[in-house]
XYZ file of C-alpha atoms in Angstrom:
734
model
C 6.775 -2.776 -23.571
C 8.436 -0.910 -20.703
C 5.339 -0.332 -18.574
C 1.656 -1.169 -18.228
C -1.339 0.669 -19.669
C -2.217 4.202 -18.575
C -6.018 4.164 -18.613
C -5.725 8.025 -18.704
C -8.701 8.696 -16.416
C -9.140 8.403 -12.633
C -11.310 5.587 -11.310
C -11.753 5.545 -7.527
C -15.147 5.421 -5.799
C -16.553 4.319 -2.448
C -18.762 1.923 -4.425
C -17.044 0.279 -7.383
C -15.938 -2.993 -8.913
C -13.200 -3.831 -11.396
C -13.375 -7.187 -13.149
C -10.676 -8.821 -15.266
C -8.984 -12.081 -16.224
C -5.325 -12.827 -15.506
C -2.887 -15.463 -16.735
C 0.345 -15.726 -14.708
C 3.698 -16.526 -16.250
C 6.560 -17.992 -14.154
C 8.607 -15.458 -12.173
C 11.160 -15.682 -9.340
C 9.763 -16.163 -5.855
C 8.745 -12.932 -4.126
C 8.034 -10.928 -7.301
C 5.037 -8.591 -7.129
C 2.787 -8.307 -10.219
C 0.759 -5.099 -10.120
C -2.686 -5.444 -11.691
C -4.093 -1.986 -10.900
C -2.517 1.106 -9.355
C -3.863 4.632 -8.895
C -1.943 5.680 -5.770
C -1.075 9.355 -5.464
C 2.205 9.315 -3.512
C 2.149 13.093 -3.053
C -1.367 13.311 -1.559
C -1.194 9.823 -0.024
C -4.425 8.379 -1.339
C -5.557 5.635 -3.682
C -5.075 1.884 -3.934
C -3.045 -0.860 -5.609
C -4.102 -4.422 -6.470
C -1.289 -6.978 -6.874
C -0.469 -10.663 -6.966
C 2.692 -11.892 -5.221
C 4.328 -15.265 -5.898
C 5.549 -16.542 -2.516
C 6.417 -20.133 -3.477
C 5.852 -22.572 -6.341
C 2.093 -22.982 -6.660
C 1.397 -20.355 -3.984
C 0.201 -16.886 -4.957
C -1.430 -14.280 -2.756
C -3.618 -11.332 -3.666
C -2.603 -8.049 -2.023
C -4.497 -4.759 -1.723
C -2.562 -1.686 -0.590
C -4.413 1.524 0.274
C -4.180 4.782 2.239
C -6.543 5.473 5.139
C -8.160 8.773 6.179
C -5.036 9.696 8.171
C -2.935 9.128 5.025
C -1.316 6.023 6.487
C -0.405 3.170 4.182
C -1.966 -0.261 4.811
C -1.696 -3.620 3.117
C -4.041 -6.611 3.332
C -3.352 -10.012 1.793
C -5.209 -13.205 1.008
C -4.332 -16.758 1.890
C -2.096 -18.511 -0.694
C -3.725 -20.031 -3.780
C -2.378 -21.538 -6.998
C -3.233 -19.157 -9.861
C -0.750 -20.485 -12.435
C -1.257 -22.213 -15.798
C -4.848 -21.081 -16.343
C -6.986 -18.008 -16.795
C -8.410 -16.743 -13.492
C -11.338 -14.355 -13.116
C -10.597 -11.571 -10.582
C -13.269 -9.242 -9.169
C -12.039 -6.364 -6.977
C -14.807 -4.509 -5.102
C -15.138 -1.563 -2.747
C -18.539 -1.223 -1.073
C -19.993 0.757 1.819
C -19.753 -0.793 5.280
C -20.824 0.350 8.737
C -19.340 3.357 10.566
C -18.192 5.119 7.394
C -15.907 2.256 6.473
C -15.414 0.491 3.161
C -15.475 -3.240 2.570
C -12.615 -4.198 0.265
C -12.945 -7.652 -1.265
C -11.288 -9.731 -3.955
C -12.939 -12.780 -5.487
C -11.024 -15.189 -7.706
C -13.037 -17.634 -9.801
C -16.068 -16.950 -7.613
C -14.250 -17.638 -4.328
C -13.718 -14.767 -1.876
C -9.990 -14.726 -1.095
C -9.885 -11.395 0.696
C -12.506 -9.319 2.525
C -11.787 -6.588 5.054
C -13.650 -3.549 6.430
C -11.256 -0.617 6.310
C -11.189 3.155 6.634
C -10.186 4.451 3.213
C -8.887 7.935 2.572
C -9.848 10.398 -0.124
C -10.314 9.011 -3.635
C -7.302 9.342 -5.886
C -7.486 11.659 -8.873
C -4.505 9.984 -10.519
C -5.079 8.097 -13.778
C -5.454 4.382 -13.220
C -2.569 2.205 -14.426
C -3.054 -1.377 -15.540
C -0.213 -3.884 -15.404
C 2.351 -1.806 -13.468
C 2.769 1.107 -11.096
C 2.584 4.595 -12.577
C 6.386 4.730 -12.893
C 6.616 1.300 -14.532
C 7.746 -0.771 -11.527
C 6.428 -4.217 -10.505
C 5.231 -4.948 -14.021
C 2.704 -7.731 -14.492
C 4.402 -10.899 -15.739
C 1.666 -12.561 -17.724
C -1.551 -11.681 -19.541
C -4.608 -9.621 -18.671
C -7.968 -10.199 -20.349
C -10.912 -7.787 -20.850
C -11.308 -5.354 -17.962
C -14.725 -4.069 -16.895
C -15.153 -1.032 -14.641
C -18.332 -0.626 -12.552
C -19.467 2.396 -10.511
C -21.288 0.136 -8.066
C -20.482 -3.085 -6.258
C -21.005 -5.739 -8.920
C -21.536 -9.408 -8.178
C -19.754 -12.234 -9.946
C -23.113 -13.250 -11.449
C -23.767 -9.761 -12.869
C -20.261 -9.570 -14.281
C -20.575 -12.948 -15.997
C -23.873 -11.954 -17.618
C -22.342 -8.766 -19.012
C -19.248 -10.587 -20.202
C -21.433 -13.014 -22.083
C -22.775 -10.031 -24.034
C -19.357 -8.675 -25.001
C -19.346 -8.516 -28.821
C -16.751 -10.612 -30.615
C -15.281 -9.153 -32.686
C -15.830 -5.746 -31.024
C -18.021 -3.241 -32.856
C -18.671 0.313 -31.742
C -22.513 0.169 -31.997
C -22.642 -3.091 -30.048
C -20.363 -1.745 -27.336
C -22.474 1.420 -26.976
C -25.598 -0.692 -26.695
C -23.999 -2.791 -23.970
C -23.018 0.308 -21.981
C -26.536 1.708 -22.302
C -28.045 -1.535 -21.008
C -25.884 -1.591 -17.856
C -25.865 1.849 -16.128
C -23.261 0.781 -13.540
C -20.810 -0.329 -16.232
C -18.636 2.760 -16.681
C -16.280 1.506 -19.392
C -14.179 -1.477 -20.392
C -10.873 -2.324 -22.034
C -10.790 -4.906 -24.802
C -8.013 -6.360 -26.992
C -7.419 -4.534 -30.237
C -4.594 -6.086 -32.204
C -1.439 -7.919 -31.148
C 0.369 -4.793 -29.946
C -1.981 -4.169 -27.023
C -1.464 -5.587 -23.581
C -4.956 -6.964 -23.162
C -6.021 -10.311 -24.502
C -8.986 -12.630 -24.650
C -9.390 -15.360 -22.008
C -11.269 -17.458 -24.551
C -8.114 -18.067 -26.571
C -7.245 -21.747 -26.837
C -3.537 -21.042 -26.427
C -3.311 -17.690 -24.657
C 0.467 -17.590 -24.422
C 0.807 -18.077 -28.152
C -2.044 -15.925 -29.378
C -1.866 -12.896 -27.098
C 0.571 -10.105 -26.420
C 2.483 -10.288 -23.151
C 2.488 -7.663 -20.464
C 6.121 -6.794 -19.626
C 7.490 -8.802 -16.734
C 9.682 -7.959 -13.800
C 13.367 -8.869 -14.346
C 13.355 -12.620 -14.835
C 16.645 -13.348 -13.142
C 17.082 -16.683 -11.464
C 17.009 -16.303 -7.659
C 20.392 -16.861 -6.069
C 21.873 -16.245 -2.654
C 23.147 -12.916 -3.968
C 20.751 -11.078 -6.318
C 22.022 -9.089 -9.263
C 23.392 -5.656 -8.440
C 21.205 -2.654 -9.135
C 22.606 -0.080 -11.543
C 24.699 2.662 -9.969
C 23.614 5.900 -11.641
C 23.971 9.560 -10.674
C 26.317 8.515 -7.846
C 23.602 6.586 -6.039
C 21.701 3.326 -5.867
C 17.906 3.386 -5.982
C 15.880 0.769 -4.110
C 12.354 1.514 -5.366
C 10.621 -1.213 -3.365
C 11.315 -3.054 -0.139
C 10.674 -6.778 0.383
C 7.057 -7.509 1.221
C 5.723 -10.928 1.983
C 2.172 -12.130 2.555
C 1.255 -13.473 5.976
C 1.359 -17.259 6.415
C -1.832 -19.237 6.169
C -2.007 -20.224 9.852
C -1.891 -17.971 12.947
C 1.191 -18.004 15.155
C -0.532 -20.241 17.712
C -0.749 -23.026 15.118
C 2.969 -23.094 14.352
C 4.007 -26.660 15.136
C 7.783 -26.225 15.007
C 10.500 -23.606 15.292
C 10.906 -23.781 11.510
C 7.246 -22.905 11.008
C 7.558 -20.077 13.510
C 10.580 -18.699 11.661
C 8.611 -18.777 8.416
C 5.724 -17.010 10.139
C 8.010 -14.250 11.437
C 9.791 -13.852 8.104
C 6.437 -13.332 6.371
C 4.743 -11.164 8.998
C 2.138 -8.643 7.872
C 3.876 -5.687 6.203
C 1.265 -3.168 7.287
C 1.623 -4.124 10.959
C 5.409 -4.011 10.710
C 5.445 -0.630 8.977
C 2.947 0.856 11.437
C 4.734 -0.640 14.452
C 1.635 -2.443 15.732
C 3.206 -5.914 15.594
C 3.536 -8.007 18.735
C 4.301 -11.713 18.615
C 4.156 -14.075 21.563
C 6.202 -17.242 21.491
C 3.767 -20.203 21.578
C 4.205 -22.121 24.811
C 4.695 -25.548 23.131
C 7.633 -24.135 21.142
C 9.528 -22.373 23.930
C 11.928 -25.214 24.632
C 12.695 -25.825 20.941
C 13.083 -22.077 20.273
C 15.412 -21.729 23.247
C 17.596 -24.595 22.031
C 17.694 -23.124 18.531
C 18.845 -19.677 19.595
C 21.184 -20.915 22.300
C 22.895 -22.849 19.500
C 22.999 -19.652 17.460
C 24.499 -17.808 20.420
C 27.236 -20.441 20.384
C 27.820 -19.619 16.718
C 28.306 -15.975 17.683
C 30.770 -17.082 20.356
C 32.643 -19.002 17.656
C 32.684 -15.789 15.601
C 34.265 -13.996 18.548
C 36.841 -16.778 18.876
C 37.614 -16.459 15.165
C 38.084 -12.701 15.500
C 40.130 -12.992 18.679
C 42.452 -15.629 17.261
C 43.256 -13.281 14.386
C 43.669 -10.289 16.707
C 45.870 -12.275 19.072
C 48.066 -13.577 16.242
C 48.426 -10.406 14.182
C 47.588 -7.431 16.421
C 47.632 -8.324 20.118
C 48.147 -5.206 22.226
C 47.761 -2.915 19.208
C 44.853 -0.606 18.507
C 43.254 -2.293 15.506
C 43.502 -5.483 13.470
C 43.976 -5.274 9.705
C 42.171 -8.455 8.646
C 43.156 -8.704 4.977
C 46.862 -7.934 5.299
C 46.921 -9.828 8.631
C 48.680 -6.970 10.351
C 47.828 -4.147 12.722
C 47.824 -0.400 13.123
C 48.172 1.945 16.092
C 45.977 4.802 14.982
C 44.948 5.566 18.577
C 48.366 6.111 20.096
C 49.020 2.438 20.895
C 46.480 2.197 23.722
C 45.377 -1.395 22.915
C 41.986 -0.027 21.879
C 40.494 -3.250 20.488
C 41.770 -5.269 23.442
C 40.257 -2.894 26.014
C 36.968 -2.513 24.127
C 36.625 -6.326 23.943
C 37.292 -7.246 27.567
C 33.689 -7.490 28.750
C 32.631 -9.368 25.604
C 35.222 -12.032 26.394
C 33.953 -12.247 29.960
C 30.249 -12.438 29.052
C 30.901 -15.218 26.536
C 32.793 -17.232 29.111
C 36.128 -16.925 27.293
C 37.989 -16.629 30.587
C 41.392 -17.766 29.343
C 41.364 -15.072 26.682
C 40.055 -12.531 29.200
C 42.776 -13.309 31.727
C 45.515 -12.985 29.120
C 44.117 -9.627 27.995
C 43.880 -8.286 31.558
C 47.471 -9.377 32.184
C 48.498 -7.301 29.147
C 46.596 -4.289 30.488
C 48.261 -4.616 33.878
C 51.771 -5.048 32.479
C 51.845 -2.882 29.366
C 48.933 -0.487 28.928
C 49.985 3.149 28.991
C 48.455 6.331 27.662
C 51.645 8.060 26.571
C 51.714 7.786 22.790
C 52.560 10.735 20.579
C 48.993 10.931 19.268
C 45.887 13.064 19.602
C 42.711 11.151 20.427
C 39.043 12.010 20.641
C 37.991 12.795 24.210
C 34.566 11.309 23.454
C 35.834 8.047 21.940
C 38.472 7.615 24.641
C 35.787 7.982 27.298
C 33.245 5.569 25.850
C 35.684 2.923 24.565
C 38.642 2.945 26.956
C 37.182 4.235 30.223
C 33.927 2.370 29.645
C 35.708 -0.829 28.641
C 37.963 -0.856 31.697
C 35.142 -0.049 34.127
C 32.874 -2.723 32.666
C 35.565 -5.400 32.842
C 36.263 -4.429 36.450
C 32.598 -4.610 37.497
C 32.147 -8.024 35.877
C 35.349 -9.630 37.114
C 36.314 -7.640 40.231
C 39.888 -8.032 38.961
C 41.991 -5.499 40.865
C 44.682 -5.588 38.181
C 42.451 -3.234 36.171
C 42.354 -0.456 38.782
C 45.663 1.258 37.906
C 44.605 1.553 34.260
C 41.200 2.894 35.319
C 42.807 5.604 37.452
C 45.237 6.568 34.697
C 42.457 6.705 32.105
C 40.554 8.978 34.477
C 43.528 11.348 34.662
C 43.540 11.534 30.857
C 39.846 12.449 30.854
C 40.298 15.230 33.412
C 42.769 16.933 31.064
C 39.828 17.924 28.865
C 38.298 20.147 31.574
C 39.355 23.449 33.116
C 37.867 25.891 35.634
C 37.198 28.666 33.107
C 34.901 26.666 30.813
C 32.000 24.298 31.372
C 32.387 22.239 28.229
C 35.362 19.898 27.792
C 37.884 20.033 24.972
C 37.191 17.634 22.108
C 40.755 16.252 21.771
C 43.608 15.192 24.046
C 47.258 14.661 23.138
C 48.251 11.586 25.123
C 51.964 12.262 25.553
C 51.718 15.922 26.627
C 48.207 15.649 28.118
C 47.333 18.914 26.394
C 43.724 19.294 25.302
C 42.398 21.249 22.333
C 39.225 22.012 20.409
C 39.790 22.729 16.704
C 37.885 25.818 15.531
C 36.259 26.043 18.989
C 33.585 23.548 17.924
C 32.359 20.541 19.886
C 29.329 18.392 19.127
C 26.366 17.702 21.383
C 27.254 14.007 21.595
C 30.883 14.729 22.498
C 30.071 16.656 25.668
C 26.622 15.178 26.326
C 27.735 11.539 26.558
C 29.664 11.644 29.811
C 27.386 10.934 32.721
C 27.561 7.137 32.938
C 31.325 6.733 32.614
C 32.361 9.779 34.656
C 29.949 9.184 37.520
C 31.115 5.579 37.666
C 34.729 6.781 37.621
C 33.904 8.905 40.650
C 32.380 5.907 42.422
C 35.279 3.548 41.634
C 38.168 5.982 42.261
C 36.597 8.126 44.974
C 37.482 11.273 42.991
C 34.498 13.652 42.908
C 36.025 15.823 40.184
C 34.462 13.492 37.616
C 30.978 13.965 39.066
C 31.453 17.725 39.318
C 32.449 17.966 35.657
C 29.298 16.121 34.608
C 27.023 18.211 36.816
C 28.365 21.463 35.357
C 27.610 20.277 31.828
C 24.138 19.110 32.849
C 23.388 22.481 34.462
C 24.415 24.298 31.278
C 22.097 22.121 29.210
C 19.163 22.621 31.587
C 19.374 26.382 30.991
C 20.070 26.213 27.252
C 17.233 26.963 24.803
C 15.838 24.084 22.768
C 13.742 23.636 19.667
C 10.753 21.714 21.042
C 13.024 19.718 23.339
C 15.774 19.141 20.762
C 19.277 20.617 20.992
C 21.468 21.887 18.136
C 24.352 19.614 17.147
C 27.282 22.070 17.202
C 28.438 24.218 20.143
C 31.183 26.685 21.033
C 33.457 25.384 23.738
C 34.477 28.915 24.709
C 30.996 30.405 25.117
C 29.098 27.236 25.965
C 26.391 28.180 23.456
C 25.035 26.496 20.347
C 26.413 27.791 17.054
C 24.079 26.185 14.509
C 20.464 25.122 13.986
C 21.052 21.549 12.881
C 18.913 18.937 14.658
C 19.345 15.195 14.282
C 19.277 11.919 16.197
C 22.141 10.596 14.084
C 25.854 11.269 14.358
C 26.917 14.158 16.634
C 23.665 13.942 18.589
C 22.660 10.300 18.960
C 24.278 9.258 22.228
C 23.251 12.482 24.006
C 19.583 11.447 23.746
C 20.504 7.860 24.583
C 22.189 8.992 27.804
C 19.213 11.084 28.866
C 17.340 7.819 29.290
C 20.179 5.680 30.597
C 21.416 8.264 33.103
C 17.927 8.420 34.565
C 17.857 4.633 34.868
C 21.337 4.634 36.411
C 20.147 6.865 39.236
C 19.974 10.491 38.078
C 16.229 10.751 38.501
C 13.880 13.642 39.010
C 10.865 15.363 37.532
C 12.991 17.818 35.527
C 14.939 14.998 33.881
C 11.761 13.063 33.094
C 10.139 16.180 31.637
C 13.175 16.880 29.447
C 13.045 13.346 28.063
C 9.345 13.603 27.257
C 9.810 16.983 25.580
C 12.657 15.597 23.496
C 10.618 12.636 22.259
C 7.641 14.865 21.483
C 9.897 17.250 19.549
C 11.378 14.297 17.691
C 7.946 13.182 16.538
C 6.955 16.666 15.402
C 10.199 17.777 13.747
C 12.180 14.720 12.645
C 9.825 11.851 11.848
C 8.371 11.363 8.381
C 6.854 8.464 6.480
C 8.231 7.803 3.000
C 5.438 7.929 0.436
C 7.144 5.493 -1.916
C 7.337 2.576 0.528
C 5.398 3.533 3.662
C 8.440 3.362 5.964
C 8.811 5.667 8.960
C 12.212 7.332 9.325
C 13.996 9.951 11.415
C 15.479 12.713 9.301
C 17.321 15.938 10.055
C 16.447 19.630 10.238
C 18.853 22.386 9.202
C 17.372 25.736 10.225
C 13.865 25.126 8.790
C 14.816 22.727 6.011
C 13.982 19.043 6.437
C 16.591 16.553 5.156
C 15.173 13.037 4.538
C 18.412 11.225 5.450
C 18.691 8.533 8.125
C 21.942 7.024 9.365
C 22.607 3.537 10.667
C 23.758 5.380 13.797
C 20.164 6.583 14.265
C 19.046 2.980 14.669
C 19.968 3.168 18.360
C 16.719 5.117 18.710
C 14.096 2.326 18.640
C 15.835 0.455 21.439
C 16.272 3.590 23.539
C 12.586 4.465 23.129
C 11.573 0.964 24.225
C 13.887 1.237 27.224
C 12.378 4.642 28.065
C 8.860 3.199 27.925
C 9.820 0.305 30.175
C 10.698 2.812 32.896
C 8.307 5.661 32.021
C 5.226 4.001 30.560
C 2.928 5.539 33.195
C 4.223 9.079 32.724
C 4.976 9.127 28.986
C 2.540 11.074 26.831
C 0.676 8.633 24.557
C 2.915 5.647 25.392
C 1.337 3.291 22.841
C 1.909 5.798 20.057
C 5.550 6.126 21.118
C 5.843 2.330 21.288
C 4.475 2.024 17.755
C 6.925 4.721 16.646
C 9.839 2.774 18.125
C 8.827 -0.512 16.515
C 8.035 1.109 13.188
C 11.492 2.730 13.159
C 13.075 -0.601 14.066
C 11.395 -2.245 11.073
C 12.797 0.538 8.886
C 16.268 -0.086 10.311
C 15.946 -3.789 9.573
C 14.869 -3.063 5.992
C 17.738 -0.605 5.515
C 19.832 -3.773 5.671
C 17.495 -6.442 4.366
C 16.585 -4.461 1.228
C 20.171 -4.333 -0.001
C 21.853 -6.905 -2.193
C 24.236 -7.929 0.598
C 21.706 -7.812 3.433
C 23.956 -5.267 5.185
C 23.032 -1.663 6.029
C 24.888 1.271 4.457
C 26.167 4.145 6.591
C 23.048 6.132 5.726
C 20.185 6.307 3.259
C 17.982 9.013 1.796
C 14.220 8.454 1.629
C 12.700 9.758 -1.587
C 8.920 9.998 -1.884
C 9.198 9.291 -5.600
C 12.083 6.820 -5.831
C 12.185 4.975 -2.507
C 15.490 4.343 -0.702
C 18.601 6.023 -2.096
C 22.162 5.049 -1.166
C 24.729 7.732 -1.977
C 28.193 6.878 -3.278
C 30.051 7.898 -0.113
C 27.590 6.075 2.173
C 27.431 2.647 0.508
C 29.818 0.814 2.851
C 29.104 -1.170 6.014
C 31.384 -0.488 8.971
C 30.235 -3.493 11.065
C 28.076 -1.154 13.150
C 25.826 -2.518 15.919
C 22.933 -0.045 16.222
C 20.145 -2.075 14.605
C 21.184 -5.205 16.494
C 21.311 -3.157 19.706
C 17.690 -2.093 19.234
C 16.677 -5.684 18.484
C 18.217 -6.657 21.824
C 16.026 -4.097 23.609
C 12.931 -5.303 21.730
C 13.660 -8.795 23.016
C 14.312 -7.548 26.564
C 11.266 -5.287 26.831
C 8.627 -7.133 24.786
C 10.016 -10.684 24.459
C 9.016 -10.651 20.791
C 10.702 -13.549 18.943
C 10.858 -11.467 15.756
C 13.782 -9.614 17.360
C 15.865 -12.790 17.387
C 14.725 -13.784 13.903
C 15.706 -10.423 12.399
C 18.984 -10.557 14.299
C 19.719 -13.989 12.870
C 19.136 -12.676 9.345
C 21.565 -9.791 9.957
C 24.159 -12.085 11.535
C 24.053 -14.376 8.499
C 24.668 -11.375 6.234
C 27.719 -10.416 8.311
C 29.062 -13.953 8.157
C 28.439 -14.188 4.432
C 30.058 -10.874 3.481
C 32.465 -9.802 6.225
C 34.130 -12.958 7.569
C 37.629 -13.471 6.198
C 40.556 -15.691 7.134
C 42.099 -12.866 9.159
C 38.993 -12.100 11.214
C 36.173 -9.800 10.093
C 36.311 -6.854 7.738
C 34.277 -3.812 6.809
C 32.371 -4.199 3.529
C 32.890 -1.737 0.691
C 29.517 -1.671 -1.086
C 26.316 -3.122 0.343
C 24.370 -2.836 -2.919
C 26.982 -3.271 -5.651
C 29.867 -5.667 -6.125
C 31.219 -5.083 -2.640
C 34.237 -6.724 -1.082
C 35.887 -6.862 2.357
C 38.215 -3.999 3.261
C 41.383 -4.103 5.367
C 39.817 -2.504 8.424
C 37.750 -3.401 11.485
C 36.988 -1.048 14.357
C 36.970 -2.006 18.013
C 33.203 -1.687 18.306
C 32.714 -4.854 16.238
C 33.866 -7.178 19.055
C 32.940 -4.620 21.710
C 29.348 -4.044 20.588
C 28.154 -5.914 17.503
C 29.152 -9.435 18.553
C 28.208 -8.724 22.169
C 24.684 -7.605 21.276
C 24.230 -10.579 18.940
C 25.240 -12.955 21.722
C 22.932 -11.315 24.269
C 20.107 -11.225 21.705
C 20.287 -14.940 20.936
C 21.045 -16.242 24.429
C 17.900 -17.311 26.284
C 19.481 -16.938 29.710
C 19.651 -13.341 30.937
C 23.392 -12.951 31.350
C 22.981 -9.260 32.136
C 20.441 -8.195 34.781
C 18.906 -5.111 33.186
C 17.358 -4.123 36.514
C 20.796 -3.702 38.054
C 22.942 -2.376 35.202
C 22.799 -0.171 32.130
C 24.679 -0.670 28.892
C 26.597 2.400 27.774
C 26.635 3.733 24.234
C 29.621 1.411 23.624
C 27.696 -1.524 25.198
C 29.794 -1.497 28.360
C 28.206 -2.448 31.661
C 27.751 0.136 34.420
C 25.905 -0.674 37.668
C 22.769 1.230 38.604
C 23.347 3.466 41.614
C 21.220 2.293 44.517
């Protein structure tokens, strides 16, 4: 059969018990078998009872439920071997103190799970047996007679009633049994080979009873089978969930045990953002050695990339890793070389750094017959040159810094506050197609331009930034959020589209980082707080299908449940904000939980896919889960999730940041490493393959953040510098 049994009536009470027998058949590790499910995903109420196979001979019982605030929670038992025999399961909800419910699960008379919780409203959805309501997570095995009680029944009471079950069933005998036990509401019994339910008294249950449909019984491999691509999208109905390990983190005796603990952390805590893990003191030395070795692997990845770039594309804008060639799509400004300078320095690759700086000094010019983005030129070229100069104090970089500054000034004029969006390098003429410029394009200037003013002594850079900041202070907002699209001519917003993804992301990032870099004041702090409060009210939602928090978009008054990989800068920026504003932030712990919950979502946007890589964006569907659209299914080697993991490590020292980063790094190595360097990946969920393209932010940001994340030693003093949106290093103004 394609799904479990629809019991057809609701069954959800403060006081109740459900008793049944189960017989588990072999399934791949990590498969969830749903026993009971009555969750209402629209109204966010109800419960689900499941068994999850975590390892051979290790099964855990899991109860998922909604609380009174409509938040999803999950509690799990310790592992137990439930295979190759019939097991009696008794699920009970009973009244506890302070208007709470005690949820418990007993297996063969042993209490495996017991927790006092705050449950929400009872679900009015029909109860499903053997799968979710939409047929997912089907029970692989057999289920025996099921008894439903409207009070908390004991194992002893249930056994007495089961002893009176008539065999074979007869209607008069069943009615008599119901009349003798007022709390017994109804029961399900086997009735012919076509039904899902079967008798636990059978001598050979697998031979004599009908099977409940199983989850796909594919053999686990390093790359799972691709999901079907239908209606121009992939559907990921469920995200990986693992039970917590048997021992607490303090009892982990090795780094390997700690990694297992972190990989199987409590889903409810991760989804709610309440997780916080402290590295056990006896393991600090071993953990440090482990991740320092992994940092060296990242350095080897940078060497591999740089060897390919040096051989096939040195001095050119971008490497083409499959054809082992290059392209100059940025006007031949050595974009990858400039964007990579500080990564080479931080990793101690001084020979490579010196050779690259010599190229900049001898050959770099901004005179190509090409039009470039003012925004990208500023964050990649200006930021890259300034960062390399601050790290190395190499005066050979100063002429290029001054010339790059002259290019930037071409975007401004005295008649308008906002800069042009494009600059033609050869003629130095600036333009703004259709008079439209995005919030991120003109709102991501302060770090680079103020530092340009400090390094060159030219105050025109600072003046340009201050004019833009003054315009934004006076501009109307929607609960602290700014529209994405503006008119360069009028300096006013021209749409009502609000998002923390592309076209807006780095503006909100720079509100925090500019304050840290020295642009402080009560007005700036208030604007940041208002923006975060508006974000929580307007943009944040929790997906009903999987319980994940995400940041969507608003167009006029319409909410769009789409989240980009670009938006995954947000958790790290929020954590950085709290590190500097914890005393003044409204409800700081709620904001901290929001940041960490979003970071878990970002991690699962990658770790839920077949490749382990994140797509460009996903859509969260309350009914279907995570959707990946056809034109968003590629991975561009973006750094945003890894960036936020770096800030989690820096601000909270949580080892799960490094563990998640290691998982993502392995996915990059597995899918994107090629003989000619590293390559973008065409399809994260289907039969993807490397593509002949790699942008400069891969060495400039992704590998840099991975190295800083894994390295125990603080190579960058975060009290003295800030990292720009392109991960370049700018000193804090004293």
